[in-house]
Coordinates of C-alpha atoms in Angstrom, one line a residue:
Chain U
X94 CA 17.9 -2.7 12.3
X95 CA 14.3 -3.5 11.3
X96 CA 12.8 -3.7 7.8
X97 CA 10.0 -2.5 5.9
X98 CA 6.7 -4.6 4.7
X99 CA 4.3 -3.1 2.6
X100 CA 1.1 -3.9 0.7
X101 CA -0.1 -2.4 -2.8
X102 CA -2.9 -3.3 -4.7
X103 CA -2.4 -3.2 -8.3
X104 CA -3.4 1.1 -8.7
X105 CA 0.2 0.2 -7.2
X106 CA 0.7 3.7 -4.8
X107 CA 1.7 2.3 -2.3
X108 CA 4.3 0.3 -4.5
X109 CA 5.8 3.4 -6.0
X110 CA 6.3 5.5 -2.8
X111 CA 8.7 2.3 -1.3
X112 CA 10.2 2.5 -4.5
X113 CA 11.3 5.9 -4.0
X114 CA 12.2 5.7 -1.0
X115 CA 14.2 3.6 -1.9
X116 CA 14.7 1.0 1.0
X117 CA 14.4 -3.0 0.6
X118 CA 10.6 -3.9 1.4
X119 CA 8.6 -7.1 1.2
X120 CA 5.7 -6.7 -1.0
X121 CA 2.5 -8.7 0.2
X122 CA 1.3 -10.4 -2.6
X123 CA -2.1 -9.4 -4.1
X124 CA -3.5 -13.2 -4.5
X125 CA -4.6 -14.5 -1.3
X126 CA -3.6 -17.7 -2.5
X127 CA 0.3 -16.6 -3.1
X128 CA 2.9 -17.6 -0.7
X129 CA 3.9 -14.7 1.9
X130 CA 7.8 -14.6 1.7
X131 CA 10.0 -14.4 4.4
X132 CA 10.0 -10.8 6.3
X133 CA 12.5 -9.6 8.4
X134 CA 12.5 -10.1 12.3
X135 CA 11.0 -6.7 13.5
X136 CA 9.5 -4.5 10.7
X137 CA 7.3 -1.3 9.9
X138 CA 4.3 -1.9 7.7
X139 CA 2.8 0.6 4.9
X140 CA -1.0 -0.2 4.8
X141 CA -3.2 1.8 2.1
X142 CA -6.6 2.1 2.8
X143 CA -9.9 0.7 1.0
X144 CA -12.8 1.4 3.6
X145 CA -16.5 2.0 2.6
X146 CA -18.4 4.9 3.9
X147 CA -18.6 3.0 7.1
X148 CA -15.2 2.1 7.8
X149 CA -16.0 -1.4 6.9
X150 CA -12.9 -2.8 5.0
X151 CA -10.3 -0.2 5.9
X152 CA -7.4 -3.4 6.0
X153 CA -7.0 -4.9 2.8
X154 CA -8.0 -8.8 3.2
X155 CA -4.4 -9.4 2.1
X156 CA -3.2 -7.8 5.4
X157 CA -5.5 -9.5 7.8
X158 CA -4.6 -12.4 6.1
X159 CA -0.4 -11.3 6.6
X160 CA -1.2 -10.0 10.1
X161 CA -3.4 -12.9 11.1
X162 CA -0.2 -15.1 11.8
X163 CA 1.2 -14.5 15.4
X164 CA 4.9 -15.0 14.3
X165 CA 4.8 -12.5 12.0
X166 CA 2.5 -9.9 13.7
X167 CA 5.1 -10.3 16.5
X168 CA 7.4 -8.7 14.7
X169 CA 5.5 -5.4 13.6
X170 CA 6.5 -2.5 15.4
X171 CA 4.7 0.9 13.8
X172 CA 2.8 1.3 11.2
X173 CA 2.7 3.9 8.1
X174 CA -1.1 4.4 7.0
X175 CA -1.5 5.6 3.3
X176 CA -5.3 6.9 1.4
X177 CA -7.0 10.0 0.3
X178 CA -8.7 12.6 2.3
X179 CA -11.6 12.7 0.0
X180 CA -12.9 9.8 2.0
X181 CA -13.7 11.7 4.9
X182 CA -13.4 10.6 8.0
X183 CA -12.0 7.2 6.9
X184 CA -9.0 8.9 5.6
X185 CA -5.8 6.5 6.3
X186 CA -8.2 4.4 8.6
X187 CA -6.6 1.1 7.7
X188 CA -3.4 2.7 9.8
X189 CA -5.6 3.5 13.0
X190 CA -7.3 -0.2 12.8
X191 CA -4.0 -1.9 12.6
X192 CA -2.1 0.2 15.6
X193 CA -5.4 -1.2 17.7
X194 CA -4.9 -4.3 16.7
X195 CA -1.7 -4.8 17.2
X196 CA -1.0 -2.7 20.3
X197 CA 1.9 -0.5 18.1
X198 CA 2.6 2.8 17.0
X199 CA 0.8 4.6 13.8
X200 CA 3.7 6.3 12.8
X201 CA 2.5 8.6 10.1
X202 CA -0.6 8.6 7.8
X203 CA 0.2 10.4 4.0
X204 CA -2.5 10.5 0.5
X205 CA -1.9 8.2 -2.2
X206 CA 1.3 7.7 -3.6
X207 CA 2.8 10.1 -1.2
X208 CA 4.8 13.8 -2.1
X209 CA 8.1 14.8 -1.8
X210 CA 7.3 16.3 2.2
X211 CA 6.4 12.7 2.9
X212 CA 9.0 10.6 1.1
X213 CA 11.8 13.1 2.9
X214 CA 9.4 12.8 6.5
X215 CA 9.0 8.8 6.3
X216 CA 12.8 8.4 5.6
X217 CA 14.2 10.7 8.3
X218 CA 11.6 8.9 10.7
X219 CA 12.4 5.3 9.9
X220 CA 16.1 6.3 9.9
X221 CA 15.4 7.9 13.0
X222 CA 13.1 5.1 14.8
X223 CA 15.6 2.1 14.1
X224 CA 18.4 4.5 14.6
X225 CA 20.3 3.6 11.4
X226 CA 19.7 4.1 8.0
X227 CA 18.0 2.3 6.1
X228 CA 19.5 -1.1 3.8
X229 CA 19.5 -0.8 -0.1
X230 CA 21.2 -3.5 -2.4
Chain Q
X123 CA -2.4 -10.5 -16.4
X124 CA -5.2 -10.9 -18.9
X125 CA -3.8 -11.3 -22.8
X126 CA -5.4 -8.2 -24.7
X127 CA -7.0 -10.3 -26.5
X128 CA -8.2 -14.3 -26.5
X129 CA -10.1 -14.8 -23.7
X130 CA -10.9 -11.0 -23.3
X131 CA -12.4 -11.2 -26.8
X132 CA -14.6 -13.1 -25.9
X133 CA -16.4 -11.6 -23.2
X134 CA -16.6 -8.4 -25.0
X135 CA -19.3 -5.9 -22.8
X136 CA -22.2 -6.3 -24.9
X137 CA -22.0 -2.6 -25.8
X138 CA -18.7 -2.6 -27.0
X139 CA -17.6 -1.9 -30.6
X140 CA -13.6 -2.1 -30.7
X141 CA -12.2 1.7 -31.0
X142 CA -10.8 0.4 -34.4
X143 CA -14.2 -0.8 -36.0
X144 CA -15.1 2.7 -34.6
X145 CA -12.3 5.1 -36.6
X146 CA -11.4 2.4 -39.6
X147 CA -15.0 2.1 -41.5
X148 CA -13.2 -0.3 -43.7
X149 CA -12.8 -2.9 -40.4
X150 CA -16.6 -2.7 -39.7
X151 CA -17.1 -6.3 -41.7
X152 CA -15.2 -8.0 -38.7
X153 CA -18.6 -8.0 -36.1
X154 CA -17.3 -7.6 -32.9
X155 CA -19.2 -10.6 -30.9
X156 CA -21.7 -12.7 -33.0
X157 CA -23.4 -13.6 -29.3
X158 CA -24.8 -11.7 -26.7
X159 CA -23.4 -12.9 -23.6
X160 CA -25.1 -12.4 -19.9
X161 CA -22.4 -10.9 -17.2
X162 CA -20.9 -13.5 -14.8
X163 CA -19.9 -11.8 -11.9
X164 CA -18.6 -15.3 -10.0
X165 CA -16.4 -15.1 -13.2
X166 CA -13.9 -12.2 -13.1
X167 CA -11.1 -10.7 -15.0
X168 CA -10.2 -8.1 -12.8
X169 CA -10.4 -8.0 -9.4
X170 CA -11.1 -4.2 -9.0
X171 CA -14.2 -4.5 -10.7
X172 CA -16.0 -6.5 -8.4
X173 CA -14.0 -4.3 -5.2
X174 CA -15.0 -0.9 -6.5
X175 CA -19.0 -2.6 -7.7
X176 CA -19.5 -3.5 -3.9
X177 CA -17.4 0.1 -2.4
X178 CA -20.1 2.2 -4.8
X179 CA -22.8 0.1 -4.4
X180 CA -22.2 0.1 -0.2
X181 CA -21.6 4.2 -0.8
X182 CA -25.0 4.5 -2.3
X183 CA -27.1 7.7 -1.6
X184 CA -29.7 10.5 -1.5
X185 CA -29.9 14.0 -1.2
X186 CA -32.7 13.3 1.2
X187 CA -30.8 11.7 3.8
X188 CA -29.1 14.9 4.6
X189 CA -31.0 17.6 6.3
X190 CA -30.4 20.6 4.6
X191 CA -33.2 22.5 5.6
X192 CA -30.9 22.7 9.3
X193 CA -29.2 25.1 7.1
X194 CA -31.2 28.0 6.3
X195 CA -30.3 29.8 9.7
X196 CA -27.0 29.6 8.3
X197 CA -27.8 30.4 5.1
X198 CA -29.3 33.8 6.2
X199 CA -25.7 35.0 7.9
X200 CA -24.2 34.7 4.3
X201 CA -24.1 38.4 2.9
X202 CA -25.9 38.7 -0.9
X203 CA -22.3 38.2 -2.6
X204 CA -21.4 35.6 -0.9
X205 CA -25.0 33.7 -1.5
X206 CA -24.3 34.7 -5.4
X207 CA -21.0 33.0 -5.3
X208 CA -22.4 29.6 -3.6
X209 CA -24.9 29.2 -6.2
X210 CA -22.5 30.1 -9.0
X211 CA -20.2 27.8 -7.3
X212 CA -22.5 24.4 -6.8
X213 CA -24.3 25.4 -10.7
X214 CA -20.5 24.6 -12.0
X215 CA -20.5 22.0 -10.2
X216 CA -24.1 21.0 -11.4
X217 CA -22.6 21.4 -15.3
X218 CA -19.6 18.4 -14.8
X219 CA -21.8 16.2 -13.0
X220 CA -24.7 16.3 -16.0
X221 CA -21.2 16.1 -18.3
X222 CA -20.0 13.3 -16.5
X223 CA -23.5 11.6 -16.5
X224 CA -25.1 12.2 -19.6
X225 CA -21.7 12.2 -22.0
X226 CA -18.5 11.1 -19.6
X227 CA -19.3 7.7 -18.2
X228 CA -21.5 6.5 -21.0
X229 CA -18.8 7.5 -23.7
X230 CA -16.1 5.1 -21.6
X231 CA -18.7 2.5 -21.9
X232 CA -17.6 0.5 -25.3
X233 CA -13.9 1.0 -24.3
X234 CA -15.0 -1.3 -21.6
X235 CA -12.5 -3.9 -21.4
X236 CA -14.6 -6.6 -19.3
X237 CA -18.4 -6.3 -18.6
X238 CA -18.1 -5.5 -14.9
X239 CA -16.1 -2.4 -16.0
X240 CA -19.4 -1.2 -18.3
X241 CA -21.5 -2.6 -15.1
X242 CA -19.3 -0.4 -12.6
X243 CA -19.8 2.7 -15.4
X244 CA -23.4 2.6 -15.6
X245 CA -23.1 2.9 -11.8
X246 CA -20.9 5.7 -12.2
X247 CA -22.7 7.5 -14.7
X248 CA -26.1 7.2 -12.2
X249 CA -24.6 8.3 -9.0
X250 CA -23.4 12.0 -11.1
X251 CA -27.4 12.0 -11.8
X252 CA -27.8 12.3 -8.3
X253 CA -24.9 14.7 -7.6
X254 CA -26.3 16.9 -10.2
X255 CA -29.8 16.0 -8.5
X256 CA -28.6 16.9 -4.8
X257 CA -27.4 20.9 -6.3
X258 CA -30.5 21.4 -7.1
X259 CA -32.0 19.8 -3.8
X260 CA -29.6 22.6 -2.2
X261 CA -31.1 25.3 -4.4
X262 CA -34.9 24.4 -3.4
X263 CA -34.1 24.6 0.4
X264 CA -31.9 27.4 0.8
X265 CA -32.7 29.7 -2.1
X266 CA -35.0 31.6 -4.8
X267 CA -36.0 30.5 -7.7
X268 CA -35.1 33.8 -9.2
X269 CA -31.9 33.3 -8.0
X270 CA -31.3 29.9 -9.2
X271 CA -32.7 31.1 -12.5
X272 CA -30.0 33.6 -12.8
X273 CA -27.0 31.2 -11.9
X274 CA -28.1 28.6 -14.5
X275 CA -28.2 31.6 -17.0
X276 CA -24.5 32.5 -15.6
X277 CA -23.5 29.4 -16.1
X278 CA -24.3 29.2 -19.6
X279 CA -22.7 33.0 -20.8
X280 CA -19.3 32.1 -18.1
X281 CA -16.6 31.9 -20.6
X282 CA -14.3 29.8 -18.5
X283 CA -16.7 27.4 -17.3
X284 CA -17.8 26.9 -20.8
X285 CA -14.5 26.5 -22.1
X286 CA -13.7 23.9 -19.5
X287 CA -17.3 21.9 -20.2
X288 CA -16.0 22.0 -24.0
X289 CA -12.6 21.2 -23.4
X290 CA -13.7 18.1 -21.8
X291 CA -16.2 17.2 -23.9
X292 CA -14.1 17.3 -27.5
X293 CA -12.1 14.6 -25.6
X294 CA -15.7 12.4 -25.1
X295 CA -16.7 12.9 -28.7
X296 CA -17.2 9.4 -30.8
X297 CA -13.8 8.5 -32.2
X298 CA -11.8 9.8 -29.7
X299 CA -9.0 7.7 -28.4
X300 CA -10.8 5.8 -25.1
X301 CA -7.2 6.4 -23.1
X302 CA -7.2 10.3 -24.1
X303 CA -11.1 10.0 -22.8
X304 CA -10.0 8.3 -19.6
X305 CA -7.5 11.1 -18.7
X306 CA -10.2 13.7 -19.1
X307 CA -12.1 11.6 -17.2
X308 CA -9.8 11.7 -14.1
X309 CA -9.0 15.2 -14.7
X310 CA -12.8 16.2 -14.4
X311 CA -13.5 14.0 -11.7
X312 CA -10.0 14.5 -9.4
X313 CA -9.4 18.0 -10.8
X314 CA -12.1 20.0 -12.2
X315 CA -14.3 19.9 -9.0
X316 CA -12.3 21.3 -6.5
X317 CA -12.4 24.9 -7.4
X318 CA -16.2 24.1 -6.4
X319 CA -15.5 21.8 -3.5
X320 CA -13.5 24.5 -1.8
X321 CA -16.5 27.1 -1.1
X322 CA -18.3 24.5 1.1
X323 CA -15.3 23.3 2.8
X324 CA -14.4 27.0 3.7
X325 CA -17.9 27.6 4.9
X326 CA -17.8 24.2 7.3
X327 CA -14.4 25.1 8.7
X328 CA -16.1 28.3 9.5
X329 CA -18.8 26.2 11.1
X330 CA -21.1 27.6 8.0
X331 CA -23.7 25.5 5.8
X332 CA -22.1 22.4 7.8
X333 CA -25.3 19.9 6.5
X334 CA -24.5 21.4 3.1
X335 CA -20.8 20.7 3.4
X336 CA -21.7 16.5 4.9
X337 CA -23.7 16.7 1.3
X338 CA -20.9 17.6 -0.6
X339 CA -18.5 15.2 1.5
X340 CA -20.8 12.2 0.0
X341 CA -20.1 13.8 -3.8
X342 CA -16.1 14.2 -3.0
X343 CA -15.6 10.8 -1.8
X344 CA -17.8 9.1 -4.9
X345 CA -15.8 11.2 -6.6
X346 CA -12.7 9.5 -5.1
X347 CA -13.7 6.5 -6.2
X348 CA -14.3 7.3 -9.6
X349 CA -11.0 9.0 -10.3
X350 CA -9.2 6.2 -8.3
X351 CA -11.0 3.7 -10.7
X352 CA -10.6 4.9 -14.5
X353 CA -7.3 5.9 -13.4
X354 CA -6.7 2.4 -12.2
X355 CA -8.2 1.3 -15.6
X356 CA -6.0 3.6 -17.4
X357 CA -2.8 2.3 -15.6
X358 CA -3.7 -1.2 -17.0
X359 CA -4.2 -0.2 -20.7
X360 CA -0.6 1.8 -20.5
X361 CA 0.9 -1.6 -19.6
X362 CA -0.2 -3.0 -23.1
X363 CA 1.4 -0.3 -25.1
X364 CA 4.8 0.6 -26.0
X365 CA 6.9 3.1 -24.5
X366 CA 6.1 5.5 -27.3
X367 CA 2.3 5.3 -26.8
X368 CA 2.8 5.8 -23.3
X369 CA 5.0 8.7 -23.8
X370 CA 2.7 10.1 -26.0
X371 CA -0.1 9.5 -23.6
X372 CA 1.6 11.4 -20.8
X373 CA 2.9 14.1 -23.4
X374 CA -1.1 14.6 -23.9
X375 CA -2.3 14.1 -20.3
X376 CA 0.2 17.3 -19.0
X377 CA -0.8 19.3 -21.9
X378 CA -4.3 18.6 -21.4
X379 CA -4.0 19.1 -17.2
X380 CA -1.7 22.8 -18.3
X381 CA -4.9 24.0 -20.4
X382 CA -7.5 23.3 -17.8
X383 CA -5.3 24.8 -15.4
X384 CA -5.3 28.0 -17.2
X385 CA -8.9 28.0 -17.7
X386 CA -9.2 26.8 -14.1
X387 CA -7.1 29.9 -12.7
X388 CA -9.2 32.0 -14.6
X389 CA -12.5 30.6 -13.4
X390 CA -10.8 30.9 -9.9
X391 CA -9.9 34.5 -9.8
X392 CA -13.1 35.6 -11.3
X393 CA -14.8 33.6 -8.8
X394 CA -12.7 34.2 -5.6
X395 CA -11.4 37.5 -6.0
X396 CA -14.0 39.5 -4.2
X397 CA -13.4 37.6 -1.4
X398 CA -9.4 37.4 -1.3
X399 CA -9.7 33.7 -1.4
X400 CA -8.1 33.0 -4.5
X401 CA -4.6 32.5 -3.9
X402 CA -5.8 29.5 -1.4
X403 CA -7.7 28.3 -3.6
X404 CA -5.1 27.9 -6.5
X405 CA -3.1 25.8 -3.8
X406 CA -5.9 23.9 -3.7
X407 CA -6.3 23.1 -7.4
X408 CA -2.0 21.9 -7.0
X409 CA -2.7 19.7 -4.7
X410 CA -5.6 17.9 -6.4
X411 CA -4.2 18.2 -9.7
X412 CA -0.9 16.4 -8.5
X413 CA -3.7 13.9 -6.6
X414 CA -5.1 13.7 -10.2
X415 CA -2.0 12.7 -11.9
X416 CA -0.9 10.0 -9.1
X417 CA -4.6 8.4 -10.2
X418 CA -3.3 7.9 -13.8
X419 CA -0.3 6.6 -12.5
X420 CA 1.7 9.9 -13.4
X421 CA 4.3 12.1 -11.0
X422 CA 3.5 15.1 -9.3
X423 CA 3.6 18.3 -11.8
X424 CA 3.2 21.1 -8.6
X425 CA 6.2 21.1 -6.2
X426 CA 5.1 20.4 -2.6
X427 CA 5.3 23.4 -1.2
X428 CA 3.0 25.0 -3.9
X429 CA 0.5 22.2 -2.9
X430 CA 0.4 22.9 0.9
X431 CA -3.4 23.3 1.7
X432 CA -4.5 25.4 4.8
X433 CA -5.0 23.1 7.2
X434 CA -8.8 24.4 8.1
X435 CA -9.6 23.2 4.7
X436 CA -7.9 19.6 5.3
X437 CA -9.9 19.5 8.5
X438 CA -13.0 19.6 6.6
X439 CA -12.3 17.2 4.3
X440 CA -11.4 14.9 6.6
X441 CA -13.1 15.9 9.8
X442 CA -11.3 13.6 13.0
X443 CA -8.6 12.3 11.5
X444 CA -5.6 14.4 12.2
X445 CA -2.8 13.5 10.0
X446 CA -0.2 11.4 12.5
X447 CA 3.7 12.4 12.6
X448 CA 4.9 10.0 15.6
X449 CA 8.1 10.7 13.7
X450 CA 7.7 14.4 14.3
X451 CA 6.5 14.0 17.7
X452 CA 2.9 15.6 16.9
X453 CA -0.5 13.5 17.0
X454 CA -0.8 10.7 19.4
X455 CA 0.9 7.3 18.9
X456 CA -1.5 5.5 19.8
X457 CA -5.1 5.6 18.2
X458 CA -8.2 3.5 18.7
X459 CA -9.5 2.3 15.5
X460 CA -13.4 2.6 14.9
X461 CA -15.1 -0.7 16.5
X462 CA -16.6 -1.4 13.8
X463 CA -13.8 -1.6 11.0
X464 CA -11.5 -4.2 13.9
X465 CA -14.6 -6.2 13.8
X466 CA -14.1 -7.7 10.5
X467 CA -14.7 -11.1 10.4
X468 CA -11.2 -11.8 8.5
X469 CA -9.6 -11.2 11.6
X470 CA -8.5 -14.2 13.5
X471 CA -7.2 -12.2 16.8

């Protein structure tokens, strides 16, 4: 059973789609100087998007940063790209940079905070991809 | 998390007057900062400012990086009505942006809770100049003057377009409360648009106007930002009030997003009925209205399946990026990022 990682910046959608969904996540911290806490041995990450018209700047800093060490990248195994298609062709790139990156799946790509479609579609597919629901406390 | 005041006080925008000196006369002995103080951007009290300065700044541009003259072949396939309703369209458009830039962004200014947010809105307020600007850059290339002449005078005598403009505005005027302003804000910027944007998105995903429709790309996603950021602003001064305030706040922000709905639906069908359109369109305005509402922080108000946006018109929003569902089994699972965003330098591997 794997677990869920996610980052939000502090427009927090990100945050509130995990907390509908209602699973137990780790929350990246926004300050780069915080301590990561522990995450769990193999685990999806939910990555928003903040690239320029270029692309440049797609992964939050806080996710390099996350990503950068190789005991916890080796535990990533898809990941769920969030931002608006208003950007253009940019839309949810941060999801795209990572699965190239990291050599893993991009399992899905939704706007924002997410709708209902997407909570109901990212639940079914985690449930589905670890083939067991996922833990609440 | 900054206190609301202390610190803060202190490095008051140099254009702000508290809301309270504003409304209470009586207050207006208490001078709001005796000196002037130069911006620090090395010193920061919120992150975002400094993040959305350098995205906008980066996103800077001109109407006269996009070739619009390669449409006037295109332009000549459009039958008279449909011409009409494209300069109609983009003149309503022209309105919000002189709104948003003459009245919106400058209003928001001494609500400003640390200078970089009145640096980021003088930013804000010059880019809709240049939105406004490029409309008419479209107009010169593609059409008559006589033409253009006649929208502008449309777009003064359209009831509905009028009554949005005002509705918007009354919530700008001096005295107003600067979170009530801030909702407006979003709404005009993530909402109020997009009965405009569609027209050129339906004419690109027909493979019409498509250097009109990279133009109007450039306007969505400043857009974007804009709504993303006084949302974001707006989301911060909710957390200092109680939860009365901020029930009253949301009371007002779905009564204010139901009236420009109505007005909106109007506008819509008086626009797009001629060409059966409007129905897709109103899906359209659900889906960025609930987009709207997630920028102030706010649940969707349209249910999903009200919201669901022909996929032709998602296309063209976002040309190349199809939305992935490995879950699903559609789209490919693995995607190659663009070179240039893996090449960040923050990357160690």
């Amino acid at each position: 059973m794997g677990g869920l990682v996610f980052y939000s910046s502090s427009s927090g959608n990100t945050a509130r789609f995990v907390e509908r969904l209602g699973c137990d996540a780790v929350r990246i911290p926004i300050s780069m100087k915080a301590e990561i806490p522990p995450v769990p041995d193999t685990f999806v990450l939910i990555c928003p998007t903040f690239a320029d018209g270029e692309g440049r700047g797609a992964v939050p800093k806080q996710v390099i940063r996350f990503l950068n060490a190789p005991e916890r990248r080796a535990g990533l195994r898809g990941v769920i790209a969030t931002g608006n298609r208003n950007f253009g062709t940019t839309y949810a790139l941060a999801g795209r940079v990572i699965a190239a990156k990291c050599n893993i799946p991009l399992l899905y790509s939704f706007e924002l905070a997410g709708t209902e479609t997407d909570l109901a579609r990212v639940k079914n597919g985690l449930d589905a991809f670890w083939e067991t629901p996922c833990l609440t406390t | 998390m900054m206190p609301p005041h202390g610190p803060l006080r202190a490095h008051r925008p140099l254009g702000n007057v508290r809301q309270d000196e504003r409304t209470h006369p009586m207050k207006e002995e208490i001078k709001p900062c005796a000196v002037p103080r130069a911006i620090n951007w090395n010193r920061l009290h919120d992150e975002k400012d400094l993040e959305v300065w350098n995205r906008l700044t980066v996103n800077f541009w001109l109407p006269e990086k996009v070739p619009l003259s390669n449409d006037i072949q295109s332009w000549a396939t459009l039958k008279p009505e449909e011409q009409q309703l494209t300069i109609r369209v983009f003149t309503g458009l022209t309105l919000l942006d002189t709104i948003q830039n003459a009245v919106g962004a400058p209003a928001m200014m001494p609500d400003a809770i640390t200078p970089h947010e009145e640096a980021v809105l003088t930013n804000i307020a010059f880019m809709e100049a240049v939105h406004a600007r490029s409309y008419s850059s479209i107009f010169s290339t593609l059409c008559s003057t006589k033409e253009v002449d006649e929208a502008f005078r449309w777009s003064e005598e359209n009831p509905h377009l009028q009554a949005k403009a005002r509705a918007i505005l009354q919530t700008y005027a001096p005295g107003a409360n600067p979170l009530k302003r801030k909702i407006a804000s979003v709404f005009l910027e993530s909402f109020l648009f997009y009965s405009g944007f569609y027209l050129p998105m339906y004419w690109s995903s027909r493979a019409k106007l498509t250097n009109t429709a990279d133009l109007i790309r450039l306007i969505i996603r400043d857009e974007a930002v804009h709504g993303y950021y006084i949302g974001y602003k707006f989301q911060r001064a909710m957390e200092r009030l109680s939860e009365a305030e901020r029930a009253e706040l949301k009371d007002y922000a779905f009564g204010l997003l139901f009236e420009l709905y109505e007005i909106e639906s109007r506008y819509t069908e008086e626009l797009y009925d001629p060409l059966g359109l409007t129905e897709e369109v109103k899906v359209f305005l659900h889906y960025n209205a609930n987009k709207a509402l997630q920028n102030l922080g706010f649940e969707s108000l349209f249910p999903a399946e009200a919201a669901e946006v022909n996929p032709a018109i998602l296309a063209a929003l976002s040309p190349d990026s199809e939305n992935h569902d490995f879950f699903s089994g559609s789209g490919s699972s693995y995607v190659i990022g663009r070179a240039v965003a893996t090449e960040d330098e923050d990357w160690d591997f």
